[in-house]
Amino acid sequence: MVLSGLFAGNERKQKEQRMREEGRLPPGQSVTLKWPVLHEGSVPHFDLGRWDLRVFGLVTNPIRLAWEEFNRLPRVNTTGDFHCVTR
């Protein structure tokens, strides 16, 4: 996804002002177009045939889902603002 072309020139400042007026941008923060690095190094490969998700502990019904079962769970799309305090 290329974001640089979406907010050319004054458009970014205008979007930021609209978000401020709508109460979507906290004081002292600015709109950001980049996603932060959330890990260091390469992402390890894994075997989808052995991958599983376990929900256990203080739950009524512990479950274990294989990759295929996990991917059949219902999904939703959400949109959220992402802003930054450091620019």
Coordinates of C-alpha atoms in Angstrom, one line a residue:
M1 CA 0.0 0.0 0.0
V2 CA 1.4 3.4 -1.0
L3 CA 0.4 6.2 1.3
S4 CA 2.7 9.0 0.1
G5 CA 0.5 10.0 -2.8
L6 CA -2.6 10.2 -0.7
F7 CA -1.7 13.3 1.3
A8 CA 0.1 15.7 -1.0
G9 CA 1.0 19.2 0.0
N10 CA -1.6 20.9 2.2
E11 CA -3.9 17.9 2.1
R12 CA -2.2 16.3 5.1
K13 CA -2.6 19.5 7.2
Q14 CA -6.2 19.8 6.2
K15 CA -6.9 16.1 7.2
E16 CA -5.2 16.7 10.5
Q17 CA -7.3 19.9 11.2
R18 CA -10.5 18.0 10.3
M19 CA -9.5 15.2 12.7
R20 CA -8.8 17.7 15.5
E21 CA -12.2 19.4 15.0
E22 CA -13.9 16.0 15.1
G23 CA -12.1 15.1 18.3
R24 CA -10.3 12.2 16.7
L25 CA -6.8 13.7 17.3
P26 CA -5.6 14.1 20.9
P27 CA -3.9 17.4 21.8
G28 CA -0.2 17.5 20.9
Q29 CA -0.4 14.6 18.4
S30 CA -0.2 14.5 14.7
V31 CA -1.5 12.3 11.9
T32 CA 1.0 9.8 10.7
L33 CA 1.2 7.9 7.5
K34 CA 3.7 5.3 8.6
W35 CA 3.3 2.1 10.6
P36 CA 5.9 1.6 13.4
V37 CA 8.3 -1.3 13.4
L38 CA 6.8 -3.8 15.9
H39 CA 9.6 -6.3 16.0
E40 CA 13.3 -6.5 15.4
G41 CA 14.9 -8.9 12.9
S42 CA 13.3 -11.2 10.4
V43 CA 9.9 -12.8 11.0
P44 CA 10.5 -16.6 11.5
H45 CA 8.8 -19.1 9.2
F46 CA 6.4 -21.6 10.7
D47 CA 4.8 -24.8 9.6
L48 CA 1.1 -24.3 9.0
G49 CA 0.5 -28.0 9.5
R50 CA 1.7 -27.8 13.1
W51 CA 0.4 -24.3 13.9
D52 CA -2.3 -24.1 16.5
L53 CA -4.1 -21.6 18.8
R54 CA -4.9 -22.7 22.3
V55 CA -7.3 -21.0 24.6
F56 CA -7.0 -22.4 28.1
G57 CA -6.6 -21.5 31.7
L58 CA -9.5 -19.8 33.5
V59 CA -12.0 -20.4 30.7
T60 CA -15.1 -22.5 30.7
N61 CA -14.4 -24.4 27.5
P62 CA -10.7 -24.7 26.5
I63 CA -10.2 -25.0 22.8
R64 CA -7.4 -25.8 20.3
L65 CA -7.7 -24.6 16.7
A66 CA -5.6 -25.7 13.8
W67 CA -4.7 -23.1 11.1
E68 CA -7.7 -24.1 8.9
E69 CA -10.1 -23.9 11.8
F70 CA -8.7 -20.6 12.9
N71 CA -9.2 -19.2 9.4
R72 CA -12.8 -20.3 9.3
L73 CA -13.7 -18.1 12.4
P74 CA -15.9 -15.1 11.6
R75 CA -14.0 -11.9 10.7
V76 CA -14.7 -8.2 10.9
N77 CA -13.0 -5.2 9.3
T78 CA -12.4 -2.2 11.4
T79 CA -11.0 1.2 10.7
G80 CA -9.1 3.2 13.3
D81 CA -7.0 6.4 13.5
F82 CA -3.3 6.1 14.0
H83 CA -1.5 9.1 15.3
C84 CA 1.8 10.0 16.7
V85 CA 3.3 12.1 19.5
T86 CA 6.9 12.3 18.1
R87 CA 6.2 13.2 14.5

